[in-house]
Coordinates of C-alpha atoms and ligand atoms in Angstrom, one line a residue:
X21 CA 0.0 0.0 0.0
X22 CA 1.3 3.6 -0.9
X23 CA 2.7 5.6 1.7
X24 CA 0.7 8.9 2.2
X25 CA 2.1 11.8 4.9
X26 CA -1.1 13.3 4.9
X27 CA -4.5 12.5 3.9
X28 CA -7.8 14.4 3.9
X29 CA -10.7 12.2 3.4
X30 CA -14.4 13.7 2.8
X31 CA -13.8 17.4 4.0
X32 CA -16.8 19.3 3.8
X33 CA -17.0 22.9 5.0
X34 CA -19.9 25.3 4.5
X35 CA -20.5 28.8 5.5
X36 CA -23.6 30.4 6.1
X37 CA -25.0 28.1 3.6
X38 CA -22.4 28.6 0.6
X39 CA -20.9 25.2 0.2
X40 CA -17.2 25.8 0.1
X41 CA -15.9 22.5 0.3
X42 CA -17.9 19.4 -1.1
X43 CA -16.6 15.6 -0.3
X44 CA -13.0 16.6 -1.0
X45 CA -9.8 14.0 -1.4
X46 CA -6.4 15.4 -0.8
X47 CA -3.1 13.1 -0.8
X48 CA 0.5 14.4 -0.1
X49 CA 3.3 11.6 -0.5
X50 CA 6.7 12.1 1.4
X51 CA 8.7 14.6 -0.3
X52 CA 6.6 15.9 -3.1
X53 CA 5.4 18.7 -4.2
X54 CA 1.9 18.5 -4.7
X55 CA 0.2 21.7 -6.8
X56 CA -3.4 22.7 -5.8
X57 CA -5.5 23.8 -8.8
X58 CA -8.6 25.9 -9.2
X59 CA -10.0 28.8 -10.4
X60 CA -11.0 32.2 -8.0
X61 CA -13.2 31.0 -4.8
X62 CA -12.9 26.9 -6.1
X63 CA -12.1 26.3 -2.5
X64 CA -8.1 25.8 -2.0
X65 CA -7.5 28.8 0.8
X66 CA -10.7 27.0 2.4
X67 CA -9.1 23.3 2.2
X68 CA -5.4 24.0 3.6
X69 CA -6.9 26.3 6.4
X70 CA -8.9 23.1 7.6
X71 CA -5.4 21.5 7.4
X72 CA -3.8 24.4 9.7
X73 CA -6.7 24.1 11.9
X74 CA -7.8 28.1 11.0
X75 CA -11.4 26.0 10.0
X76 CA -13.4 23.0 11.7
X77 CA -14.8 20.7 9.0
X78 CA -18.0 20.2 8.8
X79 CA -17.2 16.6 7.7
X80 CA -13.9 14.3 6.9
X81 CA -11.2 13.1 8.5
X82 CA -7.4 14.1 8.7
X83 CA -5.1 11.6 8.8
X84 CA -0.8 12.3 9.1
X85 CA 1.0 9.0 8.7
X86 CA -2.0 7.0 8.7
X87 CA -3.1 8.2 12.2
X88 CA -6.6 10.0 12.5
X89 CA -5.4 13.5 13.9
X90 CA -8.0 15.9 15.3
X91 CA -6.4 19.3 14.3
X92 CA -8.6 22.1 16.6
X93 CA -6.2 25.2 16.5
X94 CA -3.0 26.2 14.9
X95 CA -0.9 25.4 17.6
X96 CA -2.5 21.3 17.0
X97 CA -1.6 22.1 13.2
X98 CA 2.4 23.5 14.4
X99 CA 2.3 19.9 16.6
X100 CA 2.2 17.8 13.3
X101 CA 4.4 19.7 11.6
X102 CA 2.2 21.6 9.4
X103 CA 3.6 25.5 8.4
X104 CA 1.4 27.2 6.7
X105 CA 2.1 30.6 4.2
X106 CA -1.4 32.3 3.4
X107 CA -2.3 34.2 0.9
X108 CA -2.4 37.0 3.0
X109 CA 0.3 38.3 4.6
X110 CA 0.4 38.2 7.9
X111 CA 3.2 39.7 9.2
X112 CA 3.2 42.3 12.3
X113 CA 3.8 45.4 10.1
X114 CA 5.6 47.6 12.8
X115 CA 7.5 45.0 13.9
X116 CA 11.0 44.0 12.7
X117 CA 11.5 41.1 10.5
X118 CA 13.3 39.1 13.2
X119 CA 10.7 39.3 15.9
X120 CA 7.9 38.4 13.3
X121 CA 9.8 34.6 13.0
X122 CA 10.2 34.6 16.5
X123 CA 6.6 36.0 17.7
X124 CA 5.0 34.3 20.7
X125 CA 8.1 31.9 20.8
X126 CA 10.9 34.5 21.7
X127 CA 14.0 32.9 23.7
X128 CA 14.8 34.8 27.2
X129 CA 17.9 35.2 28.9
X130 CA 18.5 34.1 32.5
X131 CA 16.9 36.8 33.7
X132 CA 13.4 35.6 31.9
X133 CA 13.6 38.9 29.6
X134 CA 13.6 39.0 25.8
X135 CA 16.8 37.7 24.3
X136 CA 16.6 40.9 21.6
X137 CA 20.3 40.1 20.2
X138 CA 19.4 36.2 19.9
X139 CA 16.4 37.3 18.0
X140 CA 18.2 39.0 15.7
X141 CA 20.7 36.7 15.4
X142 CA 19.3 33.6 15.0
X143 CA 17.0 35.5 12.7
X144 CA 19.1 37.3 10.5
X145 CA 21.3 33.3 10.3
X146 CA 18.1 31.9 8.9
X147 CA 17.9 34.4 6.5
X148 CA 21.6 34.2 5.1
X149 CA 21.4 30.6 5.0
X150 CA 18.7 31.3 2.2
X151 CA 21.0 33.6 0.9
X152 CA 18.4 36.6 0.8
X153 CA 19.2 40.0 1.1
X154 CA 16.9 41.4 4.1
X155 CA 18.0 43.3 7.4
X156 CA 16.3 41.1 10.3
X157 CA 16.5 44.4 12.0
X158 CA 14.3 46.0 9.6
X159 CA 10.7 46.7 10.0
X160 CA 8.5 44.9 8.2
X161 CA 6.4 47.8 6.7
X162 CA 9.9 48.9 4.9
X163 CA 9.9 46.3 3.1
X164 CA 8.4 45.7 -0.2
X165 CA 5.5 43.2 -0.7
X166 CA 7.8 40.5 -2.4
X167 CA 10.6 40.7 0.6
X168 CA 7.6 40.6 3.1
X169 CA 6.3 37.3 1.1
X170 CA 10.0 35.8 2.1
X171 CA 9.6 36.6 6.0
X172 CA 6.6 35.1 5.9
X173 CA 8.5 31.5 3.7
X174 CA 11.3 32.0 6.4
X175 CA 9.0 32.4 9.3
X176 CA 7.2 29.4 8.4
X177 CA 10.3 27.0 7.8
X178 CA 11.9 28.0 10.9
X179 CA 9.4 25.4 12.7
X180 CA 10.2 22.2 12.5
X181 CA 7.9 21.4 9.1
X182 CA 7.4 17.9 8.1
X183 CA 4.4 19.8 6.2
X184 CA 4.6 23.1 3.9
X185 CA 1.8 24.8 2.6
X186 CA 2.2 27.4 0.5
X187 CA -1.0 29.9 -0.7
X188 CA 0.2 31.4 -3.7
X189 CA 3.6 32.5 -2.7
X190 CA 5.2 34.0 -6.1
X191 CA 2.1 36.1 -6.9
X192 CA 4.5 39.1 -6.0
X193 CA 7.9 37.7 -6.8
X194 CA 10.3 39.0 -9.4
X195 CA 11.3 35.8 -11.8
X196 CA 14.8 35.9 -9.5
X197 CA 13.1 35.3 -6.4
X198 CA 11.1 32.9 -7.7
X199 CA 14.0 31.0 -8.9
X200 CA 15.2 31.4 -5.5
X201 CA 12.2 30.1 -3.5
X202 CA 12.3 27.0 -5.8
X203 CA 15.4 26.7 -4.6
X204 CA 14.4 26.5 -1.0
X205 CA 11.3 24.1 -2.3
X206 CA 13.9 21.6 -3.8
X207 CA 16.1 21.6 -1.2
X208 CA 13.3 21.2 2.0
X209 CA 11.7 18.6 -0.7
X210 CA 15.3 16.5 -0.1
X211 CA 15.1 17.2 3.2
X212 CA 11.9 14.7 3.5
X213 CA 9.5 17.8 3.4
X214 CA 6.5 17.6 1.7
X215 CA 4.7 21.2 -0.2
X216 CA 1.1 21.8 -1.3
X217 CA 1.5 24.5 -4.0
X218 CA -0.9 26.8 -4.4
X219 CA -0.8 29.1 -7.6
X220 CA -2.5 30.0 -10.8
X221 CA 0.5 30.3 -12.8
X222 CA 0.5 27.0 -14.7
X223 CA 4.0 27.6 -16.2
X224 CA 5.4 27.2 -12.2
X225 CA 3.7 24.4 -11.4
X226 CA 5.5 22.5 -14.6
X227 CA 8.1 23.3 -13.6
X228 CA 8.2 22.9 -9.4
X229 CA 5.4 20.4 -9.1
X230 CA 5.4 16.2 -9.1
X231 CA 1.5 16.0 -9.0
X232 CA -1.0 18.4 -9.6
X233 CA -4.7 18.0 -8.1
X234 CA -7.4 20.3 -9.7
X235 CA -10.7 21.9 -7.7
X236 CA -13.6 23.1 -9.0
X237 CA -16.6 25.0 -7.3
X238 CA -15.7 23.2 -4.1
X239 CA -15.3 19.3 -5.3
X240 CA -12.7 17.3 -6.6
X241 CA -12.5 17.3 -10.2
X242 CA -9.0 15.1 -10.5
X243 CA -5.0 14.4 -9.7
X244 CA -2.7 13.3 -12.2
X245 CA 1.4 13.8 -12.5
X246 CA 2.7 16.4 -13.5
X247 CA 5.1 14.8 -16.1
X248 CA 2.1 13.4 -18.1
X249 CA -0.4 16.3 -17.8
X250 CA -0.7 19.4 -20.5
X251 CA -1.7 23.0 -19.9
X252 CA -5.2 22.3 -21.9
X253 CA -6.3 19.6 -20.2
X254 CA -6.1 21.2 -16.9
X255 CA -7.4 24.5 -18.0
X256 CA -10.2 22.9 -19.0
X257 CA -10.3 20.4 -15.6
X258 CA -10.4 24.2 -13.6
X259 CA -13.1 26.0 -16.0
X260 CA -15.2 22.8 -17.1
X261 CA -15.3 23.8 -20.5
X262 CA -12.9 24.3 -23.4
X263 CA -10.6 27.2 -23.2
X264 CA -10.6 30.1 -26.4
X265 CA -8.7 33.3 -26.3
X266 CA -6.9 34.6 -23.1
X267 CA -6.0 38.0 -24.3
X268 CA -8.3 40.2 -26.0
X269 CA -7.7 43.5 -27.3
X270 CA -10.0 44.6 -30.4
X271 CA -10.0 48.4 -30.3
X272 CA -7.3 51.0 -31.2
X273 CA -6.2 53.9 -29.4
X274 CA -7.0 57.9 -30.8
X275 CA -4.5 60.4 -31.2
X276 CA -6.6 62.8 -28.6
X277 CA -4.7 63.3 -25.5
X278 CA -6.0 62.8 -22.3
X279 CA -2.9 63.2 -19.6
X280 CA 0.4 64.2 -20.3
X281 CA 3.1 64.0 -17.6
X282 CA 5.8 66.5 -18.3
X283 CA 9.4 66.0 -16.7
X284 CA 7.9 65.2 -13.2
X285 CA 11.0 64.2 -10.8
X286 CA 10.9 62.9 -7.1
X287 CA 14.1 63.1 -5.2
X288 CA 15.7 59.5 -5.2
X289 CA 12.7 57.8 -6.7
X290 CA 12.2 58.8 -10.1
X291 CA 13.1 61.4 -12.4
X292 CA 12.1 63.6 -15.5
X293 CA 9.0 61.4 -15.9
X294 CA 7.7 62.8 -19.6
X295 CA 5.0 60.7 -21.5
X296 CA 1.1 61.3 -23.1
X297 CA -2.1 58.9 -22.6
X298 CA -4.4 59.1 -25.4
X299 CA -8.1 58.4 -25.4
X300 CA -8.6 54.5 -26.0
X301 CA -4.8 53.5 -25.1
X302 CA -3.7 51.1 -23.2
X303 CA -0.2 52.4 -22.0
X304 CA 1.8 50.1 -20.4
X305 CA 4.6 50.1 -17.7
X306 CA 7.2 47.7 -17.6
X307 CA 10.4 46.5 -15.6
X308 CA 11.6 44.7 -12.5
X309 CA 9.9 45.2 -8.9
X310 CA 11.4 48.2 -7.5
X311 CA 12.0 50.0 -10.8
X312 CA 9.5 53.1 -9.0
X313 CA 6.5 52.2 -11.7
X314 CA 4.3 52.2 -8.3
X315 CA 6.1 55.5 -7.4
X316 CA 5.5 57.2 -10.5
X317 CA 2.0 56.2 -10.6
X318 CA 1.1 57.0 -6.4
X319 CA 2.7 60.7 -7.6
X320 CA 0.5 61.3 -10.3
X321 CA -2.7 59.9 -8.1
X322 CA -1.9 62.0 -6.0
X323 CA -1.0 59.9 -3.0
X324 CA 2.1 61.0 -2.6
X325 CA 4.6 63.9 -3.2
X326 CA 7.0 64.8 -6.2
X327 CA 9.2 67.7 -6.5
X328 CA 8.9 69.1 -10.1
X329 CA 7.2 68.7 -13.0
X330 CA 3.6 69.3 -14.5
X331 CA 0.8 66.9 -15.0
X332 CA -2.1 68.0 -17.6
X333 CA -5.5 66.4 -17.9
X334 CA -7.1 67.1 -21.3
X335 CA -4.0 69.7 -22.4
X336 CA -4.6 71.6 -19.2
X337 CA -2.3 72.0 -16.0
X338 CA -3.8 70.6 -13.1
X339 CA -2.9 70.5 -9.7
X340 CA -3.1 67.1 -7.7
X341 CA -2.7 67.2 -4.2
X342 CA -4.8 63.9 -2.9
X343 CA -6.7 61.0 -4.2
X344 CA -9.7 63.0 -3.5
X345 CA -8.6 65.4 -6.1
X346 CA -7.2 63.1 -8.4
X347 CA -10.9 61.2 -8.7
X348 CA -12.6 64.7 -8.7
X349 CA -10.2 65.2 -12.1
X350 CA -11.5 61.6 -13.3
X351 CA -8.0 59.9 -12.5
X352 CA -8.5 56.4 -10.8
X353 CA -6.1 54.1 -9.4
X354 CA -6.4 50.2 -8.5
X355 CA -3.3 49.7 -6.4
X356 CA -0.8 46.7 -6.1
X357 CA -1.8 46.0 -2.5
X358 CA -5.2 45.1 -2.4
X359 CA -5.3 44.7 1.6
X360 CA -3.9 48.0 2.6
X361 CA -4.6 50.1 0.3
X362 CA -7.7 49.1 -2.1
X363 CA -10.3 47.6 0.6
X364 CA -11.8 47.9 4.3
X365 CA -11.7 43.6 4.7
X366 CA -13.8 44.5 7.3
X367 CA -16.8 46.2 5.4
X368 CA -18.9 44.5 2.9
X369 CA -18.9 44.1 -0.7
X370 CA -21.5 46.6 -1.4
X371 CA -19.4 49.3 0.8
X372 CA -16.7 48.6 -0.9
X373 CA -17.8 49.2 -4.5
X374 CA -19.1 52.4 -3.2
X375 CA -16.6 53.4 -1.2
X376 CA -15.3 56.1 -4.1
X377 CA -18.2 56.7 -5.1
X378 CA -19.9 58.0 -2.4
X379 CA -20.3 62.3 -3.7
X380 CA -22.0 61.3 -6.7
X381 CA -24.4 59.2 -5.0
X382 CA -25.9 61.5 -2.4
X383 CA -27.9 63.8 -3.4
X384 CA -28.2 67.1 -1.1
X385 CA -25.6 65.2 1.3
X386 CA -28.2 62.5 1.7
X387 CA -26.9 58.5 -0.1
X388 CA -29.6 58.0 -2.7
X389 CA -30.0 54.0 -1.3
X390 CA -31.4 53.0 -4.7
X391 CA -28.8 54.3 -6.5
X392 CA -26.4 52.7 -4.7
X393 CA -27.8 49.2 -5.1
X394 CA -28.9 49.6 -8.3
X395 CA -24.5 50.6 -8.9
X396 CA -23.8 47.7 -6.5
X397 CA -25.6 45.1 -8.4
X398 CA -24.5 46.1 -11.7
X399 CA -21.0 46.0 -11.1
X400 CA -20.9 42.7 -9.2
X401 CA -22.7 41.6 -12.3
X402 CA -20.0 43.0 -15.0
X403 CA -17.1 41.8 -13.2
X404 CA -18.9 38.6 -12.1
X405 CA -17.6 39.1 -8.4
X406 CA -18.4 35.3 -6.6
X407 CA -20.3 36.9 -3.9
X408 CA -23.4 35.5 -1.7
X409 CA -24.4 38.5 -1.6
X410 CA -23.8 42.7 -1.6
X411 CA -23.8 42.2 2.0
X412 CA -20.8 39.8 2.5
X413 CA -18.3 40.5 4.5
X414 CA -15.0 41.4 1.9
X415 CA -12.2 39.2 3.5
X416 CA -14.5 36.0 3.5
X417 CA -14.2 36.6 0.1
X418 CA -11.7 34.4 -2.2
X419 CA -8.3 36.4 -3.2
X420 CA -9.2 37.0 -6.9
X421 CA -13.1 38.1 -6.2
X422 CA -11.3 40.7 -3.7
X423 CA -9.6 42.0 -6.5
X424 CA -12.4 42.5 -8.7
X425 CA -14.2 44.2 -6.2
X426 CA -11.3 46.9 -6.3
X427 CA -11.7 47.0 -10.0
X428 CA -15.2 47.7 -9.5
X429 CA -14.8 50.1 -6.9
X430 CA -13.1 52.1 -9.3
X431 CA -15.1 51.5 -12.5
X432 CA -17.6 52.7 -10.9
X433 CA -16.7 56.6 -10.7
X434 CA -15.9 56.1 -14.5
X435 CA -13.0 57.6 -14.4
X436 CA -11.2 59.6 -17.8
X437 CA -8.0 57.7 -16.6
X438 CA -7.6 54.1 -15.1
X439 CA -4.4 53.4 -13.6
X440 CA -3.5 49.6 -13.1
X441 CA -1.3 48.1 -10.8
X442 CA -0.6 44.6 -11.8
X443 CA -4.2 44.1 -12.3
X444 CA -4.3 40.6 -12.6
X445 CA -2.1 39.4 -10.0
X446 CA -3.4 36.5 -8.1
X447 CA -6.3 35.7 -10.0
X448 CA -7.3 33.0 -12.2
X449 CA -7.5 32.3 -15.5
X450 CA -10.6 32.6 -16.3
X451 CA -10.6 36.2 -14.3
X452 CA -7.9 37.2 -16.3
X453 CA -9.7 36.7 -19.3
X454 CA -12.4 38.6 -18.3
X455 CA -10.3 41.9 -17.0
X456 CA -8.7 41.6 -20.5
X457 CA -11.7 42.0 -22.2
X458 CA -12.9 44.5 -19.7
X459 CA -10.0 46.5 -20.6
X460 CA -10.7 46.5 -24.4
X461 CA -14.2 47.1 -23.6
X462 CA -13.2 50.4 -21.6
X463 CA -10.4 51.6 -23.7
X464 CA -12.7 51.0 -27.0
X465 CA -15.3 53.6 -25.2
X466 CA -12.5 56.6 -25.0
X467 CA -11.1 55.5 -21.3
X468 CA -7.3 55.8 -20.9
X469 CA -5.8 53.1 -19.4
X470 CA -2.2 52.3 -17.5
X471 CA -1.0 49.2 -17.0
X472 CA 1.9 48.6 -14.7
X473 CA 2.3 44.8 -15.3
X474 CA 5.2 42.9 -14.4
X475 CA 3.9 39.8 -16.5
X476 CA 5.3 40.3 -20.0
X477 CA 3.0 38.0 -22.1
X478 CA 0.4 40.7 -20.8
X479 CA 2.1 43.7 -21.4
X480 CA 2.7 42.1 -25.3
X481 CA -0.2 41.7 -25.7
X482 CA -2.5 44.3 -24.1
X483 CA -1.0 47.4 -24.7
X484 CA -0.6 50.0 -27.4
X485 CA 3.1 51.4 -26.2
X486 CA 5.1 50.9 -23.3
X487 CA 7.1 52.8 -21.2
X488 CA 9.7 50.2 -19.6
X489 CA 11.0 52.2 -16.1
X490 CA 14.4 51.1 -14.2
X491 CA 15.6 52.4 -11.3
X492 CA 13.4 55.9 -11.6
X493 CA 13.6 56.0 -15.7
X494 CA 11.7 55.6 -18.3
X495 CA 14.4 53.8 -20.9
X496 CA 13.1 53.6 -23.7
X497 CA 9.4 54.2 -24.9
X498 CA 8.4 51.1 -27.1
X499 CA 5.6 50.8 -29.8
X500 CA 2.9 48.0 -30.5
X501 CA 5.7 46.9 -33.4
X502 CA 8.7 47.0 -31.1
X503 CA 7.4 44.9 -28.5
X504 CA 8.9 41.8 -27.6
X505 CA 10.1 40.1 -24.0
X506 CA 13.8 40.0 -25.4
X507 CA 13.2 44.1 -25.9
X508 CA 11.2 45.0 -23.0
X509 CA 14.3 43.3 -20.6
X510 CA 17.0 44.8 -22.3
X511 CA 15.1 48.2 -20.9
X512 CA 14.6 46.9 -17.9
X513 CA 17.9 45.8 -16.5
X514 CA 21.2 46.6 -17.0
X515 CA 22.1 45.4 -20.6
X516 CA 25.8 43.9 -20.9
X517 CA 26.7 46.7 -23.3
X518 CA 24.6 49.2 -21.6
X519 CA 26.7 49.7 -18.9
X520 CA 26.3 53.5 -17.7
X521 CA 28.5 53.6 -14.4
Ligands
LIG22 N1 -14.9 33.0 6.1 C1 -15.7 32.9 5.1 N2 -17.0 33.3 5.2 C2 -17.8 33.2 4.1 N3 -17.5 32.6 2.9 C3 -16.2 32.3 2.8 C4 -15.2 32.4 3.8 N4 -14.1 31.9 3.4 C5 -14.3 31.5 2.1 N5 -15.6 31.7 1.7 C6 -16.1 31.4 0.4 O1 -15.8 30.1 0.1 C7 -15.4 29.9 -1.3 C8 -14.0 29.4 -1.5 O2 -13.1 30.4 -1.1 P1 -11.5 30.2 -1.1 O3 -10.9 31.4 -0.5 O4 -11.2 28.9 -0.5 O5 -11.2 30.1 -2.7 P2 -9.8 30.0 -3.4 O6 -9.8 28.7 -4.2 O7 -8.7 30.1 -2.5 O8 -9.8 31.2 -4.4 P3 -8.6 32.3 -4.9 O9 -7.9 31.7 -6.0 O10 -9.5 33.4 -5.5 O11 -7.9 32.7 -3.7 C9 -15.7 31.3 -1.9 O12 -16.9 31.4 -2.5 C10 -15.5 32.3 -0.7 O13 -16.3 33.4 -0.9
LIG23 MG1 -7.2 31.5 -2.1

């Protein structure tokens, strides 16, 4: 009989009556890596919080190395060697990077006080021996949302794991830290440790995972090896139906400008920033995490300072001082960072989609309820947010129907300008396909559209010209014709006969 680590048998979860999780079969063999497939809200956050005790079951049984387990809190989950990264992060913010690995498990000196220089030490040892560049010293808010992701990997290995879990872990990692988590993957997977992957990127799980097991709508559709499986078939396992078109892009833009950003400059973060936005164009921004496309973009949003330069909306100077003013000049912006700076997890839905909204639906300083609604309801609809209702609470909602609900937040003060930040991180493919067409759909009706995008198969082929931005830059301004990945990276990092210093 085959050896299994771990077994779920049966799990069934439900809440408030949405069935999440229907009669589902999980397996994890010693030392494999074990992808977990689905589309936006199929279930898999639900399935490995069960597994980390986060969830009770409503049904099943858990079984690690053929013994029924009862797993009833995280702690029961850290006892069988279960570490678990979530989607989330979950990281102490204003804490440093050290005491977030060592939280609620600090060692004390003699004296019974906080060993601060162990901490550090033993922290910042952990982090070497990955070879990673991160200060344990450091606070956590510092540090950007890819370097966070590794506390989090580092965090969760420094237990004793016999069990890894891993929710989606390279949604926000530059293609050299993803080459370096693998690393970690392959070398805890010789170590006897065993991995459920979570991710939507297909491509990674080729290349990382031994089997793959696909969700759908909260049942078990299938597991197969990865060796003998192809992209098509499991697409079409996730969506139930045969595949078409993932990028769609019909319209062209006009030669009518909309906003033109002349020589702004920041000090340090980004200088002589010149380009135009036409009606209808989808303008994107390339280059590596860090390159200060974010920067560029919170500037012109008005969410944070820059020094000099001019920004004109519609060939007139404006002045943009806040978001608030930015949205009153028709400029909107769905940010990187869903969680802190797109959403209120604790609100609902409804409040949410609103939440930018809220002048132009009150009239004489009183909300016009139906109006709202009627906004609410459409826009769930359009961006087919998987919601039981307006009235859901937003963080019980799946990672990718969070991010639609920014998107609709947004859409809905139909804004003149739509800035993107990697718009499609994190959700599915199906999603994807859908914001793609969204964007066409806008653009085709006169919106402007940026697109910072750090997936180059998207900024190919979505976008009408680029503007590829390292280290504060723009380096080079590239049209439909000239776009290509080789292109785009010679931009975007040092090229060998490039060198400027
Ligand atoms: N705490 C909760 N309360 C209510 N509903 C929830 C809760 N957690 C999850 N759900 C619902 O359960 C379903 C499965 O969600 P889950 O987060 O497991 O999806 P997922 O496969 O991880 O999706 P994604 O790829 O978008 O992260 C969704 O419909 C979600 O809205
Ligand atoms: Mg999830």
């Amino acid at each position: 009989m085959e050896k299994f680590v771990m077994e779920m048998h049966q799990i069934e979860k439900q809440f408030s009556g949405v069935k999440a999780l229907i009669n589902i079969d999980f397996s994890l063999k010693p030392g494999e890596i074990h992808a977990l497939l689905g589309g936006n809200g199929a279930g898999k956050s639900t399935l490995i919080k069960v597994l980390g005790g986060i969830y009770k079951p409503d049904a099943g049984q858990i079984l690690i190395n053929g013994k029924l387990v009862n797993i009833q809190s995280v702690q029961d989950a850290q006892k069988q060697g279960i570490g678990i990264i979530h989607q989330e992060i979950v990281l102490v913010p204003y804490l440093s990077v050290a005491e977030n690995i060592f939280l609620g498990r600090e060692p004390v000196t003699k004296l019974g006080i906080k060993d601060t220089k162990k901490i550090y030490r033993e922290a910042q040892a952990m982090i070497d021996k990955l070879g990673i560049d991160i200060n344990a010293k450091q606070l956590v808010e510092e540090l950007s949302i890819a370097k966070q992701q590794i506390v989090e990997i580092v965090k969760a290995i420094s237990f004793d794991v016999k069990i890894l879990v891993m929710d989606e872990p390279t949604s926000s990692l530059e293609e050299n830290e993803v080459v370096t988590l693998f690393s970690i993957m392959r070398n805890l997977k010789e170590q006897g440790v065993s991995i459920i992957y979570i991710s939507h990127k297909m491509e990674e799980i080729f290349r990382i995972a031994d089997r793959i097991t696909v969700i759908r709508d909260g049942t078990y559709v299938g597991t197969c090896e990865a060796a003998g499986a192809n992209v098509d078939d499991l697409i079409n396992m996730m969506v139930g139906k045969s595949f078409e078109r993932l990028f769609i892009r019909t319209s062209v833009p006009t030669d009518d400008e909309v906003l033109r950003i002349e020589n702004i400059s920041k000090n340090g973060v980004f200088k002589n920033i010149n380009f135009t936005l036409h009606r209808g164009e989808v303008l994107g921004f390339a280059g590596l995490v860090g390159a200060g496309r974010s920067e560029i973009m919170s500037a012109i949003f008005g969410a944070d300072k820059y020094d000099s330069g001019q920004i004109y909306l519609e060939k007139r100077p404006v002045k943009i001082k806040s978001p608030g003013q930015a949205i009153a000049n028709g400029i909107a912006m769905v940010p990187e960072n869903r969680k802190k700076q797109g959403l209120i997890l604790i609100n609902t839905v409804g409040f949410n989609i609103t939440l930018a909204n809220i002048k132009s639906l009150c009239r004489h300083s009183v909300i016009d309820k139906n109006r709202c609604k009627e906004l609410i309801k459409r826009y769930i609809k359009t961006l087919n947010v998987k919601t039981s209702s307006p009235n859901q609470i937003i963080q019980n909602l799946s990672g990718g129907n969070q991010q639609k609900a920014v998107l609709a937040k947004w859409l809905a003060i139909n804004p003149k300008v739509l800035i993107l930040d990697e718009p499609t991180r994190g959700i599915d493919i199906g999603a994807k396909q859908e914001i793609y067409s969204l964007i066409d759909k806008l653009s085709a009706e006169g919106m402007g559209i940026i697109m910072i995008s750090s997936e180059l198969p998207e900024i190919i082929n979505m976008c009408d010209n680029v503007c590829v931005v390292r280290e504060g830059n723009i380096t080079a301004q590239l049209s439909k014709t000239e776009l290509s990945q080789s292109n785009i990276m010679k931009y975007a990092t040092k090229g060998e006969d490039k060198d400027e210093n």
